[in-house]
Coordinates of C-alpha atoms and ligand atoms in Angstrom, one line a residue:
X974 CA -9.0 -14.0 -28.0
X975 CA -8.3 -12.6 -24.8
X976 CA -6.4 -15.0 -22.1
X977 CA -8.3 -16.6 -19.5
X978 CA -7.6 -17.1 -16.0
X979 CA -8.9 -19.0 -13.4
X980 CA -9.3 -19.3 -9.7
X981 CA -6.1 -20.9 -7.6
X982 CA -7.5 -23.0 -4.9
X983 CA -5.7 -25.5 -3.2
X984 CA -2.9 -25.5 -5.2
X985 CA -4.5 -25.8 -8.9
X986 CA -5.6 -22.8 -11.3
X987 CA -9.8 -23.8 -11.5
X988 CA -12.2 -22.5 -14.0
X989 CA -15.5 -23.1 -11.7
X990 CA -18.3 -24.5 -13.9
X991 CA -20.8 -21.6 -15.4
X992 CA -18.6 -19.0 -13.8
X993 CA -19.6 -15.3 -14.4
X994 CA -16.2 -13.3 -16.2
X995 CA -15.0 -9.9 -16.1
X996 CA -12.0 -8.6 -18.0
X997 CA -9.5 -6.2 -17.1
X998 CA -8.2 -3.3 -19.8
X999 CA -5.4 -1.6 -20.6
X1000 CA -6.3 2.5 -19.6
X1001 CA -3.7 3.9 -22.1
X1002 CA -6.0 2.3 -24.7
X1003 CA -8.9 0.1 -23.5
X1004 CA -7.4 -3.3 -25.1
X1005 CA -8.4 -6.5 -23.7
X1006 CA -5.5 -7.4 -21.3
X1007 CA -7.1 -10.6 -19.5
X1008 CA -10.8 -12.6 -18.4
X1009 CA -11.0 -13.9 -15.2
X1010 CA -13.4 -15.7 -13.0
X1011 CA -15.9 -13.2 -11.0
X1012 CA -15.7 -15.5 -8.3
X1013 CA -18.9 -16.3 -5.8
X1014 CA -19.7 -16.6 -2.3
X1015 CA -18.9 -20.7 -2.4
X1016 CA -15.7 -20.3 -4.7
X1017 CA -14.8 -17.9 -1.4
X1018 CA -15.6 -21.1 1.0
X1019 CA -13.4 -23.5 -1.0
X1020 CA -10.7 -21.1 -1.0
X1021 CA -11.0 -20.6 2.7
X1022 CA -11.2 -24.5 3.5
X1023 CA -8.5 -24.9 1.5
X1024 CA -6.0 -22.7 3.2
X1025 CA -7.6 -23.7 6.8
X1026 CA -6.9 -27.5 5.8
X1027 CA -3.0 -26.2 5.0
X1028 CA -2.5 -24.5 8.3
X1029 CA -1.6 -27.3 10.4
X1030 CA 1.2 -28.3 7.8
X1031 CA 2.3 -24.5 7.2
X1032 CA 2.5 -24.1 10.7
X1033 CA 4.4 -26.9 11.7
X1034 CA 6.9 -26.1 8.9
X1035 CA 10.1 -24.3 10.3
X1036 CA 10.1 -20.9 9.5
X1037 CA 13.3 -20.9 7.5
X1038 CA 12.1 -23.2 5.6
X1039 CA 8.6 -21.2 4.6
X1040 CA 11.5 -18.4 3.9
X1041 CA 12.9 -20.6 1.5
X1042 CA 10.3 -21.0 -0.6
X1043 CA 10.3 -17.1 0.0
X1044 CA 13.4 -16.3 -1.7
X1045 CA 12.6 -18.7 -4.8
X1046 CA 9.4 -16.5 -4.9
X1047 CA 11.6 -13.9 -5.2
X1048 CA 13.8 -15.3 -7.4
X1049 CA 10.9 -15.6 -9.4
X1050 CA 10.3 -12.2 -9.9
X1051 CA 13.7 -11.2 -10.1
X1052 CA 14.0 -14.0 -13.1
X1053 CA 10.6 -12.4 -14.9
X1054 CA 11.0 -8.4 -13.6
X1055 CA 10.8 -6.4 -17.1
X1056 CA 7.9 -9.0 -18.1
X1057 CA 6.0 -8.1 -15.3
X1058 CA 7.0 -4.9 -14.8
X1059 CA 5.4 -4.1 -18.7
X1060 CA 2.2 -6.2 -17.7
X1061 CA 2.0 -3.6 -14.7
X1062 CA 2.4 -0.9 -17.1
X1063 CA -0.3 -1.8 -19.2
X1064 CA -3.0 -3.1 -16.7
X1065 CA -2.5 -0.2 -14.4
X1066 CA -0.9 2.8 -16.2
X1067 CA 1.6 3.8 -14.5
X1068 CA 5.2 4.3 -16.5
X1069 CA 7.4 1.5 -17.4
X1070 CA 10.2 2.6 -14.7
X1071 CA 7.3 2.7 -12.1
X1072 CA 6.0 -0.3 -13.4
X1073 CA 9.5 -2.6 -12.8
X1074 CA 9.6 -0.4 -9.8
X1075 CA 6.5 -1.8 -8.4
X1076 CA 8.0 -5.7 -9.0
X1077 CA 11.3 -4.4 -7.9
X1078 CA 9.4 -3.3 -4.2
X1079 CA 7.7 -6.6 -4.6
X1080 CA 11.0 -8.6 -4.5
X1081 CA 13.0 -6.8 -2.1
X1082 CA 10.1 -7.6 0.3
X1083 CA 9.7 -11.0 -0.4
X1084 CA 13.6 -11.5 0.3
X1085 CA 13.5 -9.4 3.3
X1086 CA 10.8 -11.8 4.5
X1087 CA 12.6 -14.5 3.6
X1088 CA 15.2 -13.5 6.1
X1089 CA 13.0 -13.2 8.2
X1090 CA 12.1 -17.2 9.1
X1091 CA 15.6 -17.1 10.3
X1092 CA 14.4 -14.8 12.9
X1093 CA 10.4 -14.2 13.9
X1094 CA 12.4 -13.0 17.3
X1095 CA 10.6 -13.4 20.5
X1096 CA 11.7 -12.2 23.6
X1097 CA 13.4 -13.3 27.2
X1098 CA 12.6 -11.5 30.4
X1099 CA 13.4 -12.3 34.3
X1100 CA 10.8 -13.5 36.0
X1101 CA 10.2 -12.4 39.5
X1102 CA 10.6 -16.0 41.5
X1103 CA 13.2 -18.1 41.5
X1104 CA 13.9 -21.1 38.9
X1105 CA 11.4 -19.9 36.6
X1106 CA 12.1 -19.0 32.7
X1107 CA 10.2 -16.4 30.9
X1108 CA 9.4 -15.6 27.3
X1109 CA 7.6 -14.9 24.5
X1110 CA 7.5 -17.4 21.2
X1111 CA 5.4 -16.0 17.9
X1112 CA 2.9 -18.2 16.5
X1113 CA 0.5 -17.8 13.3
X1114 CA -2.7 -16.3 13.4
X1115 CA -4.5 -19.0 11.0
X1116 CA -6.5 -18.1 8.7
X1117 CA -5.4 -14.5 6.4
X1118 CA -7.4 -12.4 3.9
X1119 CA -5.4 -10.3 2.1
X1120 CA -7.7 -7.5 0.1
X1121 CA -5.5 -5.0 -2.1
X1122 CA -5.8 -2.2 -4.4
X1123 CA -4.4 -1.7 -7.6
X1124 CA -2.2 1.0 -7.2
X1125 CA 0.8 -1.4 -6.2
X1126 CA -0.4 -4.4 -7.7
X1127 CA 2.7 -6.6 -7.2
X1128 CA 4.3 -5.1 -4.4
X1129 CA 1.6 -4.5 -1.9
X1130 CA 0.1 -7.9 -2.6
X1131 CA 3.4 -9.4 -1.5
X1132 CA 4.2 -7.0 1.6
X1133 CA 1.2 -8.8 2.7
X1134 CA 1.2 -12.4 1.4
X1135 CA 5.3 -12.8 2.1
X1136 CA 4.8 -12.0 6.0
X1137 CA 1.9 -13.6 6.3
X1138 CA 3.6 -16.7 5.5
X1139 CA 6.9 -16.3 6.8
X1140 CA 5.1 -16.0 10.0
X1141 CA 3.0 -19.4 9.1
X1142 CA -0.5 -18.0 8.2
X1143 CA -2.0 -19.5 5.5
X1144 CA -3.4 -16.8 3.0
X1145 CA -6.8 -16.1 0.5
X1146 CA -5.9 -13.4 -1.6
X1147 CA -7.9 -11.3 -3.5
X1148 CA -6.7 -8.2 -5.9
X1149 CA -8.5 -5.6 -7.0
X1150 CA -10.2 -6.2 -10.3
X1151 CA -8.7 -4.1 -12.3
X1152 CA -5.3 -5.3 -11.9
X1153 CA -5.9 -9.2 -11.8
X1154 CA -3.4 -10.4 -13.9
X1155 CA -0.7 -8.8 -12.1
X1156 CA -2.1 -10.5 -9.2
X1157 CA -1.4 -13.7 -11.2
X1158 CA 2.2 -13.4 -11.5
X1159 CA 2.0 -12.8 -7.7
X1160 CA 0.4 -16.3 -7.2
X1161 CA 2.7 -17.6 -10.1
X1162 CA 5.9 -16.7 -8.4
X1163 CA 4.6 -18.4 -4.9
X1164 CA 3.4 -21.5 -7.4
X1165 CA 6.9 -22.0 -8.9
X1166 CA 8.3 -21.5 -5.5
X1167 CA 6.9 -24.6 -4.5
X1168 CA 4.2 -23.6 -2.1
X1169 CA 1.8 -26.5 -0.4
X1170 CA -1.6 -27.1 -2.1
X1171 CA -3.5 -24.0 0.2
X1172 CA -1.3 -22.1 1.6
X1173 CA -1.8 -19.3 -1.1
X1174 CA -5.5 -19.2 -2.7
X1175 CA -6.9 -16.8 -5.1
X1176 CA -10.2 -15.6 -5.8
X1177 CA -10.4 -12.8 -8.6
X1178 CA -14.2 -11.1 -8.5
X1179 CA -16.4 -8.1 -6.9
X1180 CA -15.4 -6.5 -3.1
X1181 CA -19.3 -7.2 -2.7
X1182 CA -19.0 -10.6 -3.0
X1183 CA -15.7 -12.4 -2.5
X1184 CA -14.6 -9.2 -0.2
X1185 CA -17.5 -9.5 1.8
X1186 CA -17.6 -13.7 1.6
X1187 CA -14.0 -13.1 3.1
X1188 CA -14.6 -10.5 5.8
X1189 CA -17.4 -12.2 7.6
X1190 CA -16.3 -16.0 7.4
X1191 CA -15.3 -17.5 10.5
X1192 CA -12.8 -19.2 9.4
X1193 CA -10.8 -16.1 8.5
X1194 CA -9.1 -15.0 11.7
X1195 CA -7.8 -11.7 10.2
X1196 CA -8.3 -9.5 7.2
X1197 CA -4.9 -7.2 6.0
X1198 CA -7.1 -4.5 3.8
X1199 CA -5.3 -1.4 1.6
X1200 CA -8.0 0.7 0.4
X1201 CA -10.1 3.8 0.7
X1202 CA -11.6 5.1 3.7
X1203 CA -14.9 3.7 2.8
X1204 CA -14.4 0.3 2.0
X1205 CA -12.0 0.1 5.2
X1206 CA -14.3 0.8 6.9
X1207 CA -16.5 -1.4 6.1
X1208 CA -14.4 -4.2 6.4
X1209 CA -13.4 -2.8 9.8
X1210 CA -17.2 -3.0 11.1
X1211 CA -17.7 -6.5 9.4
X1212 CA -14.3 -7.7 10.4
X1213 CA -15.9 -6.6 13.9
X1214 CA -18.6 -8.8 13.9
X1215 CA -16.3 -11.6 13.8
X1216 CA -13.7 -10.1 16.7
X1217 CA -11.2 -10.5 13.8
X1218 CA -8.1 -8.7 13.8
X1219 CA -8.1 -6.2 10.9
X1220 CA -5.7 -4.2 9.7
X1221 CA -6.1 -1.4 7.6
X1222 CA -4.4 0.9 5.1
X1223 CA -6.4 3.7 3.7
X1224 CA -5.9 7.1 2.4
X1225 CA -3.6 10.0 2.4
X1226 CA -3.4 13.7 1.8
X1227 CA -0.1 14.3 1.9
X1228 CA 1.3 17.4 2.3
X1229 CA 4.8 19.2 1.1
X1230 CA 5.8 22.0 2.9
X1231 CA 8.0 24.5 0.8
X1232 CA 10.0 27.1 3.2
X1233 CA 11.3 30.1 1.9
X1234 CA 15.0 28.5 2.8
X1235 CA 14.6 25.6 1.1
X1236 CA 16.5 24.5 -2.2
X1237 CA 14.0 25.2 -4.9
X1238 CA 15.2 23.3 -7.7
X1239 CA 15.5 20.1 -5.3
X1240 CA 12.1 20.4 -4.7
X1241 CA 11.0 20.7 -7.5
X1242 CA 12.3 18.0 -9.0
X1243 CA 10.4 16.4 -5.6
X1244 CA 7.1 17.9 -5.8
X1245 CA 7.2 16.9 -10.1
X1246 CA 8.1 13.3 -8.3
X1247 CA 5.5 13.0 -5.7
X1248 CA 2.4 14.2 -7.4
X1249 CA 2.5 13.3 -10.9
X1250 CA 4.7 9.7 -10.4
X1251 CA 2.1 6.9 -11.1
X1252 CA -0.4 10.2 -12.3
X1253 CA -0.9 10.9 -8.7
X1254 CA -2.2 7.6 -7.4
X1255 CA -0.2 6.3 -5.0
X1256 CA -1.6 6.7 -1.0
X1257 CA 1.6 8.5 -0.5
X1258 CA 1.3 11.2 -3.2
X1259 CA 1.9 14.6 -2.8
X1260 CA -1.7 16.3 -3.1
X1261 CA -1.4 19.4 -1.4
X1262 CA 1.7 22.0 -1.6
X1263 CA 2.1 24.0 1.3
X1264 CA 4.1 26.8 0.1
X1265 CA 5.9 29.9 2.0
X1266 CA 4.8 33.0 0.5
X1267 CA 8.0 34.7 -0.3
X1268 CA 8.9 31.5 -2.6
X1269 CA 5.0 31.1 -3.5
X1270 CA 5.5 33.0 -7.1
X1271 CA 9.1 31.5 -8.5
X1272 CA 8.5 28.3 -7.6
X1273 CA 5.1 28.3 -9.5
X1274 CA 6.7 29.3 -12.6
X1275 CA 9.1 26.9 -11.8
X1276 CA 6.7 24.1 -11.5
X1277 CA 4.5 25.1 -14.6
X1278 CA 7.7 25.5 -16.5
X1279 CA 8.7 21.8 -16.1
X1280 CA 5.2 20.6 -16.9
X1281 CA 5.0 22.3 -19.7
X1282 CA 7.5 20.1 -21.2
X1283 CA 5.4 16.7 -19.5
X1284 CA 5.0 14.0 -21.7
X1285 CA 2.1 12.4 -21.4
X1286 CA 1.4 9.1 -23.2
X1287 CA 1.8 5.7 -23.8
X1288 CA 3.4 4.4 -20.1
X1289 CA 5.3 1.4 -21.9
X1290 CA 7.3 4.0 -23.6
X1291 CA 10.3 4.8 -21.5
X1292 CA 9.9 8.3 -22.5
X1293 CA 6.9 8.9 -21.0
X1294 CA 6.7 11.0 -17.5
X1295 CA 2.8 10.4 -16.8
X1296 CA 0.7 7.2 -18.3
X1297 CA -3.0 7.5 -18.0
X1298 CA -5.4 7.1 -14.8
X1299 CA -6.4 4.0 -13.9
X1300 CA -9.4 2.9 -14.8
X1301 CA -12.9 5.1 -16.2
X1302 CA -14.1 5.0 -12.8
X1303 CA -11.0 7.2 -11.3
X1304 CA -11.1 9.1 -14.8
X1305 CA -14.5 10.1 -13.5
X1306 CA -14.0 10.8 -10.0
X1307 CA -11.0 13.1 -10.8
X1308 CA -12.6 14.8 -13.4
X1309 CA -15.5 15.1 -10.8
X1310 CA -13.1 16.9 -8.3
X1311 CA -11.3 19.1 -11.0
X1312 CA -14.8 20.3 -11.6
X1313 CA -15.3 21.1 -8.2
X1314 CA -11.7 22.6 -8.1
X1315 CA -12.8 25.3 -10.7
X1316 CA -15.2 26.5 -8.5
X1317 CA -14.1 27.3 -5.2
X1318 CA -10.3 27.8 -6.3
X1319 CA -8.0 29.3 -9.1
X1320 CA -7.1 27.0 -11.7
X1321 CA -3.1 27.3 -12.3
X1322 CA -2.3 24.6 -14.7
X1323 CA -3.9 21.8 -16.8
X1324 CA -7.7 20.8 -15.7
X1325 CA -8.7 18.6 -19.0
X1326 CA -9.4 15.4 -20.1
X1327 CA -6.8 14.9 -23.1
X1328 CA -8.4 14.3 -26.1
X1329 CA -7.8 13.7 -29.8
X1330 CA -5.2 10.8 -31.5
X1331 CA -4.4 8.1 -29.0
X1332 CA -5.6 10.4 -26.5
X1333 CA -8.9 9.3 -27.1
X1334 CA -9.0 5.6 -26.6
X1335 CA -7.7 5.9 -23.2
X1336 CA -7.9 8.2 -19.5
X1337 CA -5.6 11.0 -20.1
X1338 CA -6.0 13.6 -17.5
X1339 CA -3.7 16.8 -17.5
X1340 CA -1.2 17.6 -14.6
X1341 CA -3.3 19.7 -12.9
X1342 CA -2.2 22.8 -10.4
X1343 CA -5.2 24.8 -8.6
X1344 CA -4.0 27.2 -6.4
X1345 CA -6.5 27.6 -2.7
X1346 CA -7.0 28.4 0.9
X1347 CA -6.8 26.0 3.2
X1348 CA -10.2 24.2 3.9
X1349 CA -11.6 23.8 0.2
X1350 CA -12.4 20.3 -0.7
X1351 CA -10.2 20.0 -3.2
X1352 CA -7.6 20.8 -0.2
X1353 CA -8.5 18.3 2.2
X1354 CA -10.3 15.4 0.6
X1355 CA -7.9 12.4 -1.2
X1356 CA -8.4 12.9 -4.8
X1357 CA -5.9 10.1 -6.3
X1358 CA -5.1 11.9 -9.2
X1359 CA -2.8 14.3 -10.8
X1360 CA -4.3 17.3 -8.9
X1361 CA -2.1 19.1 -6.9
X1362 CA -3.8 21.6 -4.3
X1363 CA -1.2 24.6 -3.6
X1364 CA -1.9 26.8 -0.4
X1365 CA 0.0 30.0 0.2
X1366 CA 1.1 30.4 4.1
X1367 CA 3.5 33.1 5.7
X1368 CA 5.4 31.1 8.6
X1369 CA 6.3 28.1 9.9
X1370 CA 3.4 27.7 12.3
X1371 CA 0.5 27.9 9.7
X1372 CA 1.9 25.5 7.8
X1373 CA 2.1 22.9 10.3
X1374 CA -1.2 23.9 11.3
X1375 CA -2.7 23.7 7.4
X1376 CA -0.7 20.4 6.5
X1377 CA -2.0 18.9 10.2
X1378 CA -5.7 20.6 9.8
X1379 CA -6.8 17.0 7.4
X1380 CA -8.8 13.7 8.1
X1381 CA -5.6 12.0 7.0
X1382 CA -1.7 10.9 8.4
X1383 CA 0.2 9.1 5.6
X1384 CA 2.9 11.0 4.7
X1385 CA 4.5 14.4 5.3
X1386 CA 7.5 16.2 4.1
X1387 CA 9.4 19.6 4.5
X1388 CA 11.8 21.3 2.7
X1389 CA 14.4 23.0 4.7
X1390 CA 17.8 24.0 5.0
X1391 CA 17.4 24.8 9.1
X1392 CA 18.3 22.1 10.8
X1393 CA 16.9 23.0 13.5
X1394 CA 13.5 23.5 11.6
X1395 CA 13.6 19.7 10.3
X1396 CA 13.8 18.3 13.5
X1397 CA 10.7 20.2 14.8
X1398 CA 8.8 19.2 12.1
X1399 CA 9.7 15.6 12.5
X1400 CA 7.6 16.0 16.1
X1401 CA 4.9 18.2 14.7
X1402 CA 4.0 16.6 11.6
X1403 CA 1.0 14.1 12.4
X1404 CA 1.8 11.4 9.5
X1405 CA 3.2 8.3 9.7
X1406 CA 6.0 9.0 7.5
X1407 CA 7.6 12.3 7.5
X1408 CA 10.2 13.2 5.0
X1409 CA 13.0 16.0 5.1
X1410 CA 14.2 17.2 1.7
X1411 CA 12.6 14.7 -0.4
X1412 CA 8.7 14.1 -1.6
X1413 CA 6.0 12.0 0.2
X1414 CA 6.4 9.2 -2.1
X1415 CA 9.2 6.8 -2.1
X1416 CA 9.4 4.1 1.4
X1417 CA 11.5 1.9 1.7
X1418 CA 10.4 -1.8 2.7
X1419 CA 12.6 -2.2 5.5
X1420 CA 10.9 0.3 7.3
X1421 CA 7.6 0.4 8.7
X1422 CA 4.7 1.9 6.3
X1423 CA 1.2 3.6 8.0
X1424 CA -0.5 6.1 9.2
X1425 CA -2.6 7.9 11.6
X1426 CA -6.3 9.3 11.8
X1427 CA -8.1 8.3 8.9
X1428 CA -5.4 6.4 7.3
X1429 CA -5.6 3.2 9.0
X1430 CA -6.7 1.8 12.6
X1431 CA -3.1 1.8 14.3
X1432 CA -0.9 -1.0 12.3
X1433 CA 1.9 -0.7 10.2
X1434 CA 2.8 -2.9 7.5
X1435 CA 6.4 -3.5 6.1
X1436 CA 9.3 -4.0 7.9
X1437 CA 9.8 -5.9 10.9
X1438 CA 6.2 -4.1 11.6
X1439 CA 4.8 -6.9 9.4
X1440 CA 5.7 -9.7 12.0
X1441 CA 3.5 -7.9 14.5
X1442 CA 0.7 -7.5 11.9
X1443 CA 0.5 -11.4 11.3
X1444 CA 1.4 -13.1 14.5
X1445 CA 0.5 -13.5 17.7
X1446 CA 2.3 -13.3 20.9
X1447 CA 2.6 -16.2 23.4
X1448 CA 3.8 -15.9 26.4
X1449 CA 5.4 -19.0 28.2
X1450 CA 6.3 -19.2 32.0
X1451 CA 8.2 -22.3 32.6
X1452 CA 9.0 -23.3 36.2
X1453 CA 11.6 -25.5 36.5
X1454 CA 11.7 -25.1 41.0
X1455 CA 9.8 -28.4 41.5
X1456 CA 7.1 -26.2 43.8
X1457 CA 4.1 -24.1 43.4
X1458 CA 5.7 -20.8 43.4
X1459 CA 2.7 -17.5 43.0
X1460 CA 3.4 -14.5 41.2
X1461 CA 2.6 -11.4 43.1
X1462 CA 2.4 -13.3 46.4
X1463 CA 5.7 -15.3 47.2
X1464 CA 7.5 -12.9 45.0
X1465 CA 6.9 -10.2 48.2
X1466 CA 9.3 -12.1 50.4
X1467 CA 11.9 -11.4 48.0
X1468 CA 12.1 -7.5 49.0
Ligands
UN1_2274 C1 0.8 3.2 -1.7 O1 0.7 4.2 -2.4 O2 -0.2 2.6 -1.3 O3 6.1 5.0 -0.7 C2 2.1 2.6 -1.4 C3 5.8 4.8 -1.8 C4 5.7 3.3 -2.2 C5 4.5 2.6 -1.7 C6 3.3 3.4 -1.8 N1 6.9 2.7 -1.8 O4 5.4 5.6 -2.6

C-alpha cells in the first residue's frame, strides 16, 4: 500500500473528508512513492485562516526566538540528512550526492536564517531638525504563499519558508506535485521544531486550484513563486489584482563562455558539472556553450570523450553521474525540443530516449550535444534538460553579444585566464549571477540568488536579500523637542 499523507493545517496533519488523491512516482522506475490530498479551493481557505489567526502570535514573538525554532528545524534535517536526501533521489531523480546536497542547501539556509532573528537590521539616520530620532524597524508582511518547483524540493521550499518566518510572516506552502513528500519532511522538520498551530500550513494539490485559491485570496498579502515563465506570470497578473507583492523566480538560459585562453580540462570538468548535474534541470544549468573557435574542435572531443564514459542509471546508486528526468511530462517536453534540435541544428552527441532493461520503466534521456548558430530555438528557449546547445564564436565581443542576445538573466560564467577579461565580463554579462572559472550552477545561500529580464520581476531570494523579500520597512520619526518642528520648512533656518 502506498503511504498516505494528508494536509497540515493549523498545526495537525488532516485527511479532509472525500478528498480527491494523487500520487507521486519514482522517475527511475515509476514505483508508487506516496498519496496525498489533491487539495480544494476551501482546504486553501482553512489553510489561509489558519495562518492569518497565527500572525498576531508569530509576530509578537521575538525574532530570536522564531530563529530558535529555526535552528531545531535545522537540526532536524541535519539529524535525518541521508534519509531525506535518498527520498529526494527517488521522488525527483536527481543523484544521491545531489540529492543530500539539496537537504544539505536546505539546512545551511535554515541556520543562516536562524541567525538572522538576532539581527533583521534596520537602520538609523540624522534627521534634519533638532531633537528628533530617525529610523527604520522591519516588520512582517502577514500573510505568505510560498509556491515551489520540484527541482529543489527541500532547499528552495526552506529559502523561502525559513525567512519568511524569521521575519514573522506566517506561511501556506504549497510544493509542486511531484515532489510532495519531500515537501513533507520540509513541514516535518518545522513540526518537530515546535512551530505554533498555523504558522506553517500545507496544502499538496493542482497549481489550478490551490495555486490559484492562494494567488487571489485577500488574505494572502504576498506570494514567493519559483517557476517557469508562464506560470509566473500568471501568478504575477493575479497576484496583481490583489496589489500583492509577488515575487518571482523563473527561468534561465545560462550560458558558458569558453575562451581560447581558458584551462580546458577545468572547464570541462565545469561544463560536464553544469549541464548534466541533476540531468540538466536546475534554473541555473548550463544550456548553452559559447565556445571560441580556435578551442571549438578539442574541447568537443574533449566533452564527448567524458560522456562517453557517463553512467546513466539508478540515482540512489552513488555511482551514477545522471539519474532520469523528472517526471513523463518533462520526458516529453525534452524529447519534444531534441526533436526540434535535429532539425534546425547538427546533432553532436546522444539525442535518445534510453530504452531496454531498467531503462524502460523509467525517463532516461541521453546527454545530449547539438552543435548551432546563435538564434535557433534550441539556443535560446529554457529546455530543462540534458541538452546542451554549443555555438561557435570568434572573439570576445560576439560572445557577450550571443550569451546576452536571450529572454533570460540567471546565470552566466566565463572561462578565462585574462584577468583583465574576467572583470569585463563581470559588467557585461546581463545575469544575475555571473561566474569566473567555474559553471552556472553551484550558489551559495549566503549570497543573493536572481535574475534579470525574463527570470524574475526584480527580487532576489537568499541571503540577507530574503529579509527584503518578506518584510516591510517602517519608518519611525520620533521627536523628542516638546514642539511642532516641520520638515522641509523650519529645517531652512538651519542653513
Ligand atoms: C534552481 O535551479 O532553481 O545554484 C536553484 C544552484 C543551486 C540552486 C539552484 N544552489 O545550482
Amino acid at each position: 500500500m502506498t503511504e498516505r499523507f494528508g494536509l497540515f493545517i493549523n498545526g495537525a496533519w488532516t485527511d479532509p473528508a472525500n478528498a480527491k488523491r494523487f500520487e507521486t512516482i519514482n522517475p527511475a522506475n515509476g514505483a508508487p512513492v506516496g498519496s496525498f490530498v489533491s487539495a480544494s479551493a476551501e482546504d486553501v481557505g482553512r489553510a489561509i485562516e489558519a495562518a492569518r489567526r497565527a500572525f498576531p502570535g508569530w509576530k509578537e514573538t521575538p525574532p530570536p526566538q522564531r530563529g530558535e525554532i529555526l535552528r531545531k528545524a535545522a537540526g532536524y534535517l541535519r539529524r535525518h540528512k541521508d534519509e531525506i536526501g535518498t527520498i529526494v533521489s527517488r521522488e525527483m531523480g536527481k543523484v544521491i550526492a545531489e540529492g543530500k546536497g539539496d537537504v544539505q542547501e536546505a539546512m545551511d539556509f535554515v541556520e543562516y536564517m536562524a541567525g538572522e532573528g538576532r539581527r533583521l537590521l534596520g537602520e538609523t539616520v540624522p534627521s534634519e531638525l533638532r531633537s528628533k530620532f530617525c529610523m527604520t524597524v522591519r516588520q512582517p508582511k502577514g500573510v505568505i504563499a510560498c509556491i515551489t518547483p520540484w527541482n529543489f524540493p527541500t532547499a528552495i521550499p526552506n529559502w523561502k519558508i525559513a525567512a519568511a518566518l524569521v521575519c514573522g510572516n506566517t506561511v501556506v506552502f504549497k510544493p509542486a506535485s511531484s515532489t510532495a513528500r519531500c515537501a513533507v519532511e520540509v513541514v516535518r522538520a518545522y513540526e518537530e521544531a515546535g512551530v505554533p498551530p498555523g504558522v506553517l500550513n500545507l496544502v499538496t494539490g493542482s497549481g489550478g486550484v490551490v495555486g490559484t485559491a492562494l494567488v487571489t485570496d485577500p488574505r494572502v498579502r504576498a506570494v514567493s513563486f519559483t517557476g517557469g515563465v508562464e506560470t509566473g506570470r500568471d501568478v504575477y497578473v493575479k497576484g496583481a489584482e490583489g496589489l500583492k507583492m509577488v515575487h518571482l523566480e523563473l527561468g534561465g538560459k545560462n550560458p558558458v563562455i569558453l575562451m581560447e585562453d581558458a584551462d580546458l580540462p577545468l572547464a570541462l570538468d565545469g561544463v560536464l558539472f553544469g549541464a548534466f548535474g541533476t540531468a540538466g534541470q536546475r534554473c541555473t544549468a548550463t544550456s548553452r556553450l559559447i565556445v571560441h573557435e580556435k578551442v571549438f574542435d578539442p574541447f568537443l572531443k574533449m566533452l564527448t570523450d567524458r560522456l562517453d564514459a557517463f553512467r546513466i542509471g539508478d540515482p540512489v546508486d552513488p555511482k551514477t553521474d545522471m539519474g532520469p528526468v523528472a517526471s513523463r511530462d518533462q520526458e516529453q517536453k525534452i524529447l519534444s525540443y531534441i526533436e526540434i534540435g535535429k532539425k534546425e541544428a547538427k546533432l553532436l552527441y546522444g539525442g535518445r530516449k534510453l530504452t531496454g532493461g531498467a531503462y524502460d520503466k523509467g525517463f532516461f534521456i541521453q546527454p545530449t550535444i547539438f552543435e548551432t548558430a546563435h538564434g535557433t530555438r534550441i539556443s535560446k528557449e529554457e529546455i530543462f534538460g540534458p541538452v546542451l546547445s554549443v555555438i561557435k564564436v570568434k572573439d570576445y565581443a560576439e560572445a557577450v553579444r550571443v550569451a546576452n542576445d536571450v529572454d533570460y538573466g540567471l546565470s552566466s560564467s566565463i572561462y578565462t585566464r585574462d584577468v583583465n577579461r574576467a572583470f569585463r565580463a563581470m559588467g557585461d554579462l546581463e545575469t544575475g549571477i555571473t561566474y569566473i572559472n567555474a559553471p552556472t550552477i553551484g550558489a551559495e545561500i549566503q549570497l543573493p540568488f536572481g535574475g534579470v529580464k525574463n527570470t524574475g520581476n526584480g527580487g532576489r531570494e537568499a541571503g540577507t536579500a530574503a529579509i527584503e523579500e518578506f518584510t516591510e520597512i517602517k519608518t519611525v520619526f520620533v521627536d523628542f523637542s516638546s514642539k511642532l518642528q516641520k520638515a522641509q520648512i523650519d529645517s531652512e533656518s538651519v542653513a
